[in-house]
Amino acid sequence: MLNKIKQYKEYAKQLIELSIPIILGNVGNMLINVGDVIVAGRHSTVTLAAISVASAIFMTFLIAGVGFMASISPVVSNLRGMRIPSKNLFRATTIYSLLIGLLFFILIRLFIPIVPYFGLADNLSFYVVEYLEISSWGTFAGLLFMAFKEFLQAYEIVIFPNLLVVGAIILNVFLNIVLVFGYLGFPELGVKGLAIASLIVRTLIALALFVYCIPFLKGKTQKYKNYIKDLIKTGWPISLAMFFEFLGFNITAVLVGKFTAVYAACHNIIVTLTGTTYMIPLSISNAAAIKVGFANGEKNILNIKRYTITGYILIIGYMLTNMVLYGVFPKQLLGIFTKDPNVVSTCLPVFSVVLCFLLFDGLQCACVGALKGLKETRPIMWTMAFAYLIVSIPLGSLLAFKFGIILNGFWIGLACGIFVACLISNTILIKKIKKLVKEYS
């Protein structure tokens, strides 16, 4: 028994060591958005509501693109586990990310003319369109950065790319303040300033990481036709799964925006808060995907099991800790984002539902990490589609529009959706591991 505990401690140590820089990067990515929310909230409630809807739409597309990039680390990790050389696939990775970036840039530009027909409250449409027109150009840099980061993660090179994100937080807040409020000779740009700041930051960190990756360009490029096929085969289900998840949240944001700016602002604050909390489980999940992917390439079922179980233990422990913090300090957490007493009083009743959401979200996150490492991504896609499109949005809409339970109703829908996703995904993972036990033995 003591020997097993020591072994799991070693697995936990490996996952934590790999996770810490990834945590810095993922939390940094989220804090960039948090910086937008805080600055927008200090500017005006309308600016906060506008950035809520605009960033929800933009991030739905960008996250779908990031899903295609998320296939890079598990695919390359599996190749490394099989002892297949893969460093010279960096060129192919760059081309892949640029093509995916072009696809999503076009999709965003095609979507922009639809925004005025959403019927948003308080004339938010103008500001949402303004934000999307500028931010769409950041799709290329955003996906390039994620592609480089994922490629390096497969080799467990995680410190520099994630430190870049931490530096980006400071730069983003500085540019937000200067451009939104109009300092240092710049005019007061409001929502437009937020979009310009994000575009500049995404471009700079992508260029910096490309320079860092130049050594990977040395030598002859390997044949990459099968590699690209594997990336697409593994990536498109992850992309759609992430798209459905963000679509669930962001359709909710748009629907909440149909009521009042206060509800839209509240939803944005809660999403930002829970999203920031999610970054640490996501980082552990990413680390588990890399380790499970390498073990899968080696056909080492013992390591697959142990890295999976260790990921679950770390993530659930973290989520339970956060549930306590949410339950004890709700006003203090909300006070980070707004001083408006009306916004705070509207948000507080939702926290009891958010506690349930956090637990199920943690279980789902741990499961997805293992499935990604095993390149079993299609079930994730169908699960997320069912959970959000069939459960979350219809249930939330019913409670809000039919029964007048607006913000609480939408979050009950989201919590029920992630609960369903959790049950389905974990059942699939258990069956997959049982199958691999027979296959690898």
Coordinates of C-alpha atoms in Angstrom, one line a residue:
M1 CA 0.0 0.0 0.0
L2 CA 2.8 2.4 1.0
N3 CA 4.6 1.5 -2.2
K4 CA 1.6 2.4 -4.3
I5 CA 1.2 5.7 -2.5
K6 CA 4.9 6.5 -3.2
Q7 CA 4.4 5.6 -6.9
Y8 CA 1.4 7.9 -7.2
K9 CA 3.3 10.6 -5.5
E10 CA 5.9 10.4 -8.2
Y11 CA 3.2 10.5 -10.9
A12 CA 1.7 13.5 -9.2
K13 CA 5.1 15.2 -9.0
Q14 CA 5.6 14.7 -12.7
L15 CA 2.2 16.1 -13.6
I16 CA 2.6 19.1 -11.3
E17 CA 6.1 19.9 -12.6
L18 CA 4.7 19.8 -16.2
S19 CA 1.5 21.6 -15.2
I20 CA 3.0 24.6 -13.4
P21 CA 4.3 26.5 -16.4
I22 CA 1.2 25.5 -18.4
I23 CA -0.9 26.8 -15.5
L24 CA 0.9 30.2 -15.7
G25 CA 0.2 30.3 -19.4
N26 CA -3.5 29.3 -19.2
V27 CA -4.2 31.5 -16.2
G28 CA -2.3 34.2 -18.1
N29 CA -4.6 33.8 -21.1
M30 CA -7.6 34.0 -18.9
L31 CA -6.2 37.0 -17.0
I32 CA -5.8 38.8 -20.3
N33 CA -9.6 38.5 -20.7
V34 CA -10.0 39.4 -17.0
G35 CA -8.0 42.6 -17.6
D36 CA -10.5 43.4 -20.4
V37 CA -13.4 42.9 -18.1
I38 CA -12.0 44.9 -15.2
V39 CA -11.0 47.8 -17.4
A40 CA -14.4 47.7 -19.3
G41 CA -16.2 47.6 -15.9
R42 CA -14.4 50.7 -14.7
H43 CA -15.2 52.5 -18.0
S44 CA -19.0 51.9 -18.0
T45 CA -21.7 49.3 -17.7
V46 CA -22.4 49.5 -21.4
T47 CA -18.8 48.9 -22.3
L48 CA -18.8 45.9 -19.9
A49 CA -22.0 44.5 -21.5
A50 CA -20.7 45.1 -25.0
I51 CA -17.4 43.3 -24.3
S52 CA -19.3 40.5 -22.8
V53 CA -21.3 39.8 -26.0
A54 CA -18.4 40.7 -28.4
S55 CA -15.8 38.6 -26.7
A56 CA -18.3 35.7 -26.4
I57 CA -18.8 35.7 -30.1
F58 CA -15.1 36.1 -31.0
M59 CA -13.9 33.5 -28.5
T60 CA -16.4 31.0 -29.8
F61 CA -14.7 31.1 -33.2
L62 CA -11.2 31.4 -31.8
I63 CA -11.6 28.5 -29.4
A64 CA -12.9 26.3 -32.2
G65 CA -9.6 27.1 -34.0
V66 CA -7.6 26.4 -30.9
G67 CA -9.3 23.0 -30.9
F68 CA -7.5 22.2 -34.1
M69 CA -4.3 23.3 -32.5
A70 CA -5.0 21.1 -29.4
S71 CA -4.4 18.0 -31.5
I72 CA -0.7 18.9 -32.0
S73 CA 0.6 17.9 -28.5
P74 CA -1.1 14.5 -28.2
V75 CA -0.2 13.6 -31.8
V76 CA 3.4 14.5 -31.4
S77 CA 3.5 12.9 -27.9
N78 CA 2.3 9.6 -29.4
L79 CA 4.9 9.9 -32.1
R80 CA 7.6 10.4 -29.4
G81 CA 6.3 7.4 -27.5
M82 CA 6.6 5.3 -30.6
R83 CA 10.2 6.7 -31.0
I84 CA 9.4 8.3 -34.4
P85 CA 11.4 11.5 -35.0
S86 CA 9.1 14.6 -35.2
K87 CA 11.1 17.8 -34.6
N88 CA 11.3 18.6 -38.3
L89 CA 7.5 18.6 -38.4
F90 CA 7.5 22.2 -37.1
R91 CA 7.2 23.7 -40.6
A92 CA 4.2 21.6 -41.3
T93 CA 2.7 22.7 -38.0
T94 CA 3.2 26.4 -38.9
I95 CA 1.5 25.9 -42.3
Y96 CA -1.3 24.0 -40.7
S97 CA -2.0 26.7 -38.1
L98 CA -2.0 29.5 -40.8
L99 CA -4.5 27.6 -42.9
I100 CA -6.8 27.0 -40.0
G101 CA -6.4 30.7 -39.0
L102 CA -7.5 31.8 -42.5
L103 CA -10.6 29.5 -42.3
F104 CA -11.7 31.1 -39.0
F105 CA -10.9 34.6 -40.1
I106 CA -13.3 34.2 -43.0
L107 CA -15.9 32.6 -40.8
I108 CA -15.8 35.6 -38.4
R109 CA -16.0 38.1 -41.2
L110 CA -19.0 36.3 -42.6
F111 CA -20.7 36.3 -39.2
I112 CA -20.3 40.1 -38.5
P113 CA -23.2 41.2 -40.7
I114 CA -25.6 39.0 -38.7
V115 CA -24.9 40.7 -35.3
P116 CA -27.3 43.7 -35.8
Y117 CA -30.2 41.2 -36.2
F118 CA -29.6 39.8 -32.6
G119 CA -31.8 42.5 -31.1
L120 CA -29.4 43.3 -28.3
A121 CA -30.4 45.7 -25.6
D122 CA -29.0 49.2 -25.0
N123 CA -27.8 49.6 -28.7
L124 CA -24.9 47.1 -28.0
S125 CA -24.8 45.9 -31.7
F126 CA -22.6 48.8 -32.9
Y127 CA -19.9 48.2 -30.3
V128 CA -20.0 44.4 -30.8
V129 CA -19.5 44.8 -34.6
E130 CA -16.7 47.3 -34.0
Y131 CA -14.9 44.9 -31.7
L132 CA -15.2 41.9 -34.1
E133 CA -14.0 43.8 -37.1
I134 CA -10.7 44.6 -35.4
S135 CA -10.3 41.4 -33.4
S136 CA -10.8 39.1 -36.4
W137 CA -7.3 40.0 -37.6
G138 CA -5.9 38.6 -34.4
T139 CA -7.1 35.1 -35.4
F140 CA -3.8 34.3 -37.3
A141 CA -1.5 35.3 -34.5
G142 CA -3.7 33.7 -31.8
L143 CA -3.6 30.3 -33.6
L144 CA 0.0 30.5 -34.5
F145 CA 1.0 31.1 -30.9
M146 CA -1.2 28.2 -29.8
A147 CA 0.3 25.9 -32.5
F148 CA 3.9 26.7 -31.4
K149 CA 3.0 26.3 -27.7
E150 CA 1.4 22.9 -28.3
F151 CA 4.3 21.7 -30.4
L152 CA 6.8 22.7 -27.6
Q153 CA 4.5 21.1 -25.0
A154 CA 4.8 17.7 -26.7
Y155 CA 8.5 17.9 -25.9
E156 CA 7.7 19.2 -22.4
I157 CA 9.2 22.6 -23.2
V158 CA 6.7 24.7 -21.3
I159 CA 8.5 27.5 -19.4
F160 CA 9.3 30.1 -22.1
P161 CA 5.9 30.0 -24.0
N162 CA 3.9 30.3 -20.8
L163 CA 6.1 33.1 -19.4
L164 CA 5.4 35.0 -22.6
V165 CA 1.7 34.9 -21.7
V166 CA 2.4 36.2 -18.2
G167 CA 4.2 39.1 -19.7
A168 CA 1.3 39.7 -22.1
I169 CA -1.0 40.3 -19.1
I170 CA 0.9 43.4 -18.0
L171 CA 1.2 44.7 -21.6
N172 CA -2.6 44.1 -22.2
V173 CA -3.7 45.9 -19.1
F174 CA -1.4 48.8 -19.9
L175 CA -2.7 49.1 -23.5
N176 CA -6.3 48.7 -22.3
I177 CA -6.0 51.6 -19.9
V178 CA -4.2 53.8 -22.4
L179 CA -6.6 53.1 -25.3
V180 CA -9.9 52.7 -23.5
F181 CA -9.7 55.8 -21.3
G182 CA -7.5 57.9 -23.7
Y183 CA -4.1 58.5 -22.0
L184 CA -0.7 59.4 -23.4
G185 CA -2.2 61.5 -26.2
F186 CA -4.5 58.8 -27.5
P187 CA -8.3 59.5 -27.8
E188 CA -10.8 57.7 -25.6
L189 CA -11.6 54.6 -27.7
G190 CA -13.8 52.5 -25.3
V191 CA -14.6 49.1 -26.7
K192 CA -12.5 49.7 -29.8
G193 CA -9.5 50.3 -27.6
L194 CA -10.0 46.8 -26.0
A195 CA -10.0 45.2 -29.5
I196 CA -6.8 47.0 -30.6
A197 CA -5.0 46.2 -27.4
S198 CA -5.8 42.4 -27.8
L199 CA -4.7 42.5 -31.4
I200 CA -1.3 44.0 -30.6
V201 CA -0.7 41.6 -27.7
R202 CA -1.6 38.5 -29.7
T203 CA 0.7 39.5 -32.6
L204 CA 3.7 40.3 -30.4
I205 CA 3.7 37.0 -28.4
A206 CA 3.2 35.0 -31.6
L207 CA 6.3 36.7 -33.1
A208 CA 8.3 36.2 -30.0
L209 CA 7.5 32.5 -29.8
F210 CA 8.3 32.0 -33.5
V211 CA 11.8 33.4 -32.9
Y212 CA 12.3 31.0 -30.0
C213 CA 11.3 28.1 -32.3
I214 CA 13.7 28.9 -35.1
P215 CA 16.0 26.0 -34.2
F216 CA 13.2 23.6 -35.2
L217 CA 13.5 24.9 -38.8
K218 CA 16.9 23.4 -39.2
G219 CA 17.3 20.3 -41.2
K220 CA 15.2 18.8 -43.9
T221 CA 11.4 18.8 -43.5
Q222 CA 10.0 15.3 -43.0
K223 CA 7.1 14.0 -45.2
Y224 CA 4.1 15.4 -43.4
K225 CA 1.1 14.3 -45.3
N226 CA 0.2 11.6 -42.7
Y227 CA 1.0 14.0 -39.9
I228 CA -1.4 16.6 -41.2
K229 CA -4.0 14.0 -41.7
D230 CA -3.5 12.8 -38.1
L231 CA -3.7 16.4 -36.8
I232 CA -7.0 17.0 -38.6
K233 CA -8.4 13.6 -37.7
T234 CA -7.7 14.2 -34.0
G235 CA -8.2 18.0 -34.1
W236 CA -11.6 18.5 -35.7
P237 CA -13.5 16.6 -33.0
I238 CA -11.7 18.6 -30.3
S239 CA -12.4 21.8 -32.3
L240 CA -16.1 21.0 -32.5
A241 CA -16.3 19.9 -28.8
M242 CA -14.7 23.2 -27.7
F243 CA -16.9 25.1 -30.1
F244 CA -20.1 23.4 -28.7
E245 CA -18.9 24.2 -25.2
F246 CA -18.2 27.8 -25.9
L247 CA -21.3 28.1 -28.0
G248 CA -23.3 27.0 -25.0
F249 CA -21.9 29.7 -22.9
N250 CA -21.9 32.3 -25.6
I251 CA -25.4 31.7 -26.9
T252 CA -26.3 32.1 -23.2
A253 CA -24.4 35.4 -23.1
V254 CA -26.4 36.6 -26.2
L255 CA -29.7 35.5 -24.7
V256 CA -28.9 37.2 -21.4
G257 CA -28.1 40.3 -23.4
K258 CA -31.7 40.4 -24.6
F259 CA -32.9 41.3 -21.1
T260 CA -30.7 44.1 -19.6
A261 CA -27.1 45.3 -19.5
V262 CA -27.0 44.4 -15.8
Y263 CA -27.8 40.7 -16.6
A264 CA -25.2 40.7 -19.4
A265 CA -22.6 42.2 -17.1
C266 CA -23.4 39.6 -14.4
H267 CA -23.1 36.7 -16.8
N268 CA -19.8 38.0 -18.1
I269 CA -18.4 38.3 -14.6
I270 CA -19.4 34.8 -13.5
V271 CA -18.1 33.3 -16.8
T272 CA -14.8 35.1 -16.3
L273 CA -14.5 34.0 -12.7
T274 CA -15.3 30.3 -13.4
G275 CA -13.2 30.4 -16.5
T276 CA -10.2 31.6 -14.5
T277 CA -10.8 28.9 -12.0
Y278 CA -10.9 26.3 -14.8
M279 CA -7.5 27.2 -16.1
I280 CA -5.6 25.2 -13.5
P281 CA -7.7 22.0 -14.1
L282 CA -7.2 22.6 -17.8
S283 CA -3.4 22.8 -17.3
I284 CA -3.3 19.6 -15.4
S285 CA -5.6 18.0 -18.0
N286 CA -3.1 19.2 -20.8
A287 CA -0.2 17.7 -18.8
A288 CA -2.1 14.4 -18.4
A289 CA -2.8 14.3 -22.1
I290 CA 0.9 14.6 -22.9
K291 CA 1.9 11.9 -20.4
V292 CA -1.0 9.6 -21.4
G293 CA -0.2 10.2 -25.1
F294 CA 3.5 9.2 -24.6
A295 CA 2.4 6.1 -22.6
N296 CA -0.1 5.2 -25.3
G297 CA 2.6 5.5 -28.0
E298 CA 4.7 3.1 -25.8
K299 CA 1.6 0.8 -25.3
N300 CA 2.2 1.1 -21.5
I301 CA -1.2 0.5 -20.0
L302 CA 0.1 0.9 -16.4
N303 CA 1.3 4.4 -17.0
I304 CA -1.9 5.3 -18.9
K305 CA -4.0 4.2 -15.9
R306 CA -1.7 5.9 -13.3
Y307 CA -1.4 9.3 -15.1
T308 CA -5.2 9.3 -15.6
I309 CA -6.0 8.5 -12.0
T310 CA -3.4 11.1 -10.7
G311 CA -5.0 13.7 -13.0
Y312 CA -8.4 13.0 -11.5
I313 CA -7.1 13.3 -7.9
L314 CA -5.3 16.6 -8.5
I315 CA -8.2 18.2 -10.4
I316 CA -11.0 17.2 -8.0
G317 CA -8.9 18.3 -5.0
Y318 CA -8.4 21.7 -6.5
M319 CA -12.1 22.1 -7.5
L320 CA -13.3 21.2 -4.0
T321 CA -11.0 23.8 -2.6
N322 CA -12.5 26.4 -4.9
M323 CA -16.0 25.4 -4.0
V324 CA -15.2 26.3 -0.4
L325 CA -13.8 29.7 -1.5
Y326 CA -16.8 30.5 -3.7
G327 CA -19.2 29.6 -0.8
V328 CA -17.4 31.6 1.8
F329 CA -16.2 34.7 -0.1
P330 CA -18.7 35.4 -2.9
K331 CA -18.9 39.2 -2.4
Q332 CA -15.2 39.6 -2.2
L333 CA -14.8 37.7 -5.5
L334 CA -17.4 39.7 -7.2
G335 CA -15.8 42.9 -5.9
I336 CA -12.7 42.3 -8.0
F337 CA -14.8 43.0 -11.1
T338 CA -17.4 45.6 -10.2
K339 CA -18.4 48.1 -7.5
D340 CA -22.0 48.3 -8.8
P341 CA -24.2 47.0 -5.9
N342 CA -27.0 46.2 -8.4
V343 CA -24.6 43.9 -10.3
V344 CA -23.3 42.3 -7.1
S345 CA -26.8 41.6 -5.7
T346 CA -27.9 40.1 -9.0
C347 CA -24.9 37.8 -9.2
L348 CA -25.0 36.4 -5.6
P349 CA -28.0 34.1 -5.9
V350 CA -26.3 32.3 -8.8
F351 CA -23.3 31.1 -6.7
S352 CA -25.1 28.1 -5.3
V353 CA -25.6 26.8 -8.8
V354 CA -22.0 27.7 -9.8
L355 CA -20.7 25.4 -6.9
C356 CA -22.3 22.4 -8.6
F357 CA -21.1 23.5 -12.0
L358 CA -17.4 23.6 -10.7
L359 CA -17.5 20.0 -9.4
F360 CA -18.9 18.5 -12.6
D361 CA -16.6 20.7 -14.8
G362 CA -13.6 19.3 -12.9
L363 CA -14.6 15.7 -13.5
Q364 CA -15.2 16.4 -17.1
C365 CA -11.9 18.2 -17.5
A366 CA -9.9 15.3 -16.0
C367 CA -11.7 12.8 -18.3
V368 CA -11.1 14.9 -21.5
G369 CA -7.3 15.0 -20.8
A370 CA -7.0 11.3 -20.7
L371 CA -9.2 10.8 -23.8
K372 CA -7.1 13.4 -25.8
G373 CA -3.9 11.5 -24.9
L374 CA -5.5 8.4 -26.2
K375 CA -6.5 10.3 -29.4
E376 CA -10.1 9.3 -28.6
T377 CA -11.6 12.7 -29.5
R378 CA -14.8 12.0 -31.4
P379 CA -16.8 10.9 -28.3
I380 CA -15.8 14.3 -26.7
M381 CA -17.3 16.1 -29.6
W382 CA -20.7 14.3 -29.5
T383 CA -20.9 14.5 -25.8
M384 CA -20.4 18.3 -25.8
A385 CA -22.9 18.7 -28.6
F386 CA -25.5 16.8 -26.7
A387 CA -24.8 18.4 -23.3
Y388 CA -24.9 22.0 -24.5
L389 CA -27.2 22.0 -27.5
I390 CA -29.8 19.5 -26.3
V391 CA -29.6 20.1 -22.5
S392 CA -28.0 23.4 -21.4
I393 CA -29.5 25.9 -23.9
P394 CA -33.0 24.5 -24.1
L395 CA -33.3 24.1 -20.3
G396 CA -31.8 27.5 -19.5
S397 CA -34.1 29.2 -22.1
L398 CA -37.1 27.5 -20.8
L399 CA -36.4 28.6 -17.2
A400 CA -35.6 32.2 -18.3
F401 CA -38.2 32.9 -20.9
K402 CA -41.1 30.7 -19.7
F403 CA -40.7 30.9 -15.9
G404 CA -38.8 34.2 -15.5
I405 CA -35.8 32.6 -13.7
I406 CA -33.3 34.5 -15.8
L407 CA -29.7 34.4 -14.7
N408 CA -30.2 31.5 -12.2
G409 CA -32.2 29.6 -14.9
F410 CA -29.5 29.9 -17.5
W411 CA -26.8 28.7 -15.1
I412 CA -29.0 25.8 -13.9
G413 CA -29.1 24.8 -17.6
L414 CA -25.3 25.0 -17.9
A415 CA -24.8 23.0 -14.7
C416 CA -27.1 20.2 -15.9
G417 CA -25.4 20.1 -19.3
I418 CA -21.9 19.6 -17.8
F419 CA -23.3 17.0 -15.4
V420 CA -24.6 15.0 -18.4
A421 CA -21.3 15.5 -20.3
C422 CA -19.5 14.2 -17.2
L423 CA -21.5 11.0 -17.0
I424 CA -21.2 10.2 -20.7
S425 CA -17.4 11.0 -21.0
N426 CA -16.4 9.1 -18.0
T427 CA -18.3 6.0 -19.1
I428 CA -16.5 6.2 -22.5
L429 CA -13.1 6.5 -20.8
I430 CA -13.7 3.5 -18.6
K431 CA -14.7 1.4 -21.6
K432 CA -11.7 2.6 -23.6
I433 CA -9.2 1.7 -20.9
K434 CA -10.7 -1.7 -20.4
K435 CA -10.4 -2.3 -24.2
L436 CA -6.7 -1.2 -24.1
V437 CA -5.9 -3.5 -21.2
K438 CA -7.0 -6.5 -23.4
E439 CA -5.3 -5.1 -26.5
Y440 CA -1.9 -4.2 -25.0
S441 CA -1.7 -7.3 -22.9

